[in-house]
Amino acid sequence: MSAKRYHLFEVYGIELEYMLVSNTLKPTAIVDKLLTKKAGALTSDVENGAIAWSNELVAHVVELKTNGPTADLNGLSEMFHKNIVEINQILKEFDSKLLPTAAHPLLNPLTDTELWKHSYSEVYELYNRIFNCKGHGWSNVQSTHINLPFFDDKEFEKLHAAIRIILPLIPGLCASSPILDGKNTGFKDARLEYYKTNQKEIPELTGLVIPERVFTKVDYYATIFEPIKRAIKSYDTNHILDHHFLNSRGAIARFDRNAIEIRLVDIQECPKADIAICALIIAVLKLLVDKKWASLPEQKVWVKEDLYDILNPIIKKGEQYEILNLQYLKLFKVKHAMKVQALWQHLFQITKDNIHESHHDTLNYILTEGTLATRILKAINDDFSEAHIKKVYGKLADCLDKNNLFKS
């Protein structure tokens, strides 16, 4: 989001992260070469019309993002795909390509991790000294970020309340990281399982993933930012870390640009799936903000611990987890225990008329066939040999290049 302030759902900001891999699917730390090739000189950011490219903490991950706020969510699939095709064309020179999904199934974080060595590198080096970034939780966690604006405290209150409510359900819609180290992790969303603890040395940064019950800027600073500043002080002796950057909850308030960034979305096999999922999440949030199902006090009353207790098993079981908490389900006008998959199907039927028809087939497929994690495991079919894993993930890379859904 830019410095200009926007009202609720007036504009959107979407970020997609991809890993660069060789044609044999080995991670390749050449984002600097990609950006240099595109820009003509070494840079950390490239503006390519409506989409921008930039580096991340590790040198094998590139981020594609809307180049500033956009009011058009529905044209983004094609825009992102056009840039993916261009990047893959550039990467051919380096015998490399982009790989989708939230986690590379064969990456060895000890040998395959190389930090970005150029601009902003002092921040990444400090993070490495504090947390040791040679782990899956740092080098193998590709996600989709959804940025939503708020104009003032009143709008922040409504948006933050609604986002906190929906966060536990997100892995049951878009988990895509079931395999690490060539093995079934037992988690549909292994990325988020690592996300919970990858900053355990300073627990104030991530908290319980679900943000605290704070609904004004003043309270947010007092409850979240000030403890973060105190906790990091002895590590950050040169004062180079920003509290907005440090806050690692599943949704973070960016008061520097008047937006909330949702970070729990695993990236999918192609932009068509990513943007459809974003559209559904946003449509549900709109109904929550409009108090169609539950009043604002009914949303605000939920403490982070109770929401975390719903999120945690969904990280493991994904869409197959059955939610038994009837008070939570009541927020969506559901009166009986329900599996996450059925709940998302229910939410899609309610919001369908408010979602552009270009996303309907994609959402129907995902909500019928299951999360990408489920479809990946079905394609693997218990054959975790390196050759078979590479075959399946090679197909996923083809899905990204062609903007097609993965069908196991």
Short mmCIF file of C-alpha atoms in Angstrom, two decimals, residues 33-43 46:
data_model
loop_
_atom_site.label_atom_id
_atom_site.label_comp_id
_atom_site.label_asym_id
_atom_site.label_seq_id
_atom_site.Cartn_x
_atom_site.Cartn_y
_atom_site.Cartn_z
CA LYS A 33 21.12 -12.56 -11.52
CA LEU A 34 17.43 -12.57 -12.45
CA LEU A 35 16.89 -8.98 -11.27
CA THR A 36 20.14 -7.81 -12.89
CA LYS A 37 19.18 -9.41 -16.19
CA LYS A 38 15.79 -7.67 -16.14
CA ALA A 39 16.98 -4.24 -14.92
CA GLY A 40 20.35 -4.08 -16.67
CA ALA A 41 22.12 -3.52 -13.34
CA LEU A 42 22.06 -5.12 -9.90
CA THR A 43 18.96 -4.07 -7.98
CA VAL A 46 12.13 -4.14 -10.51
#
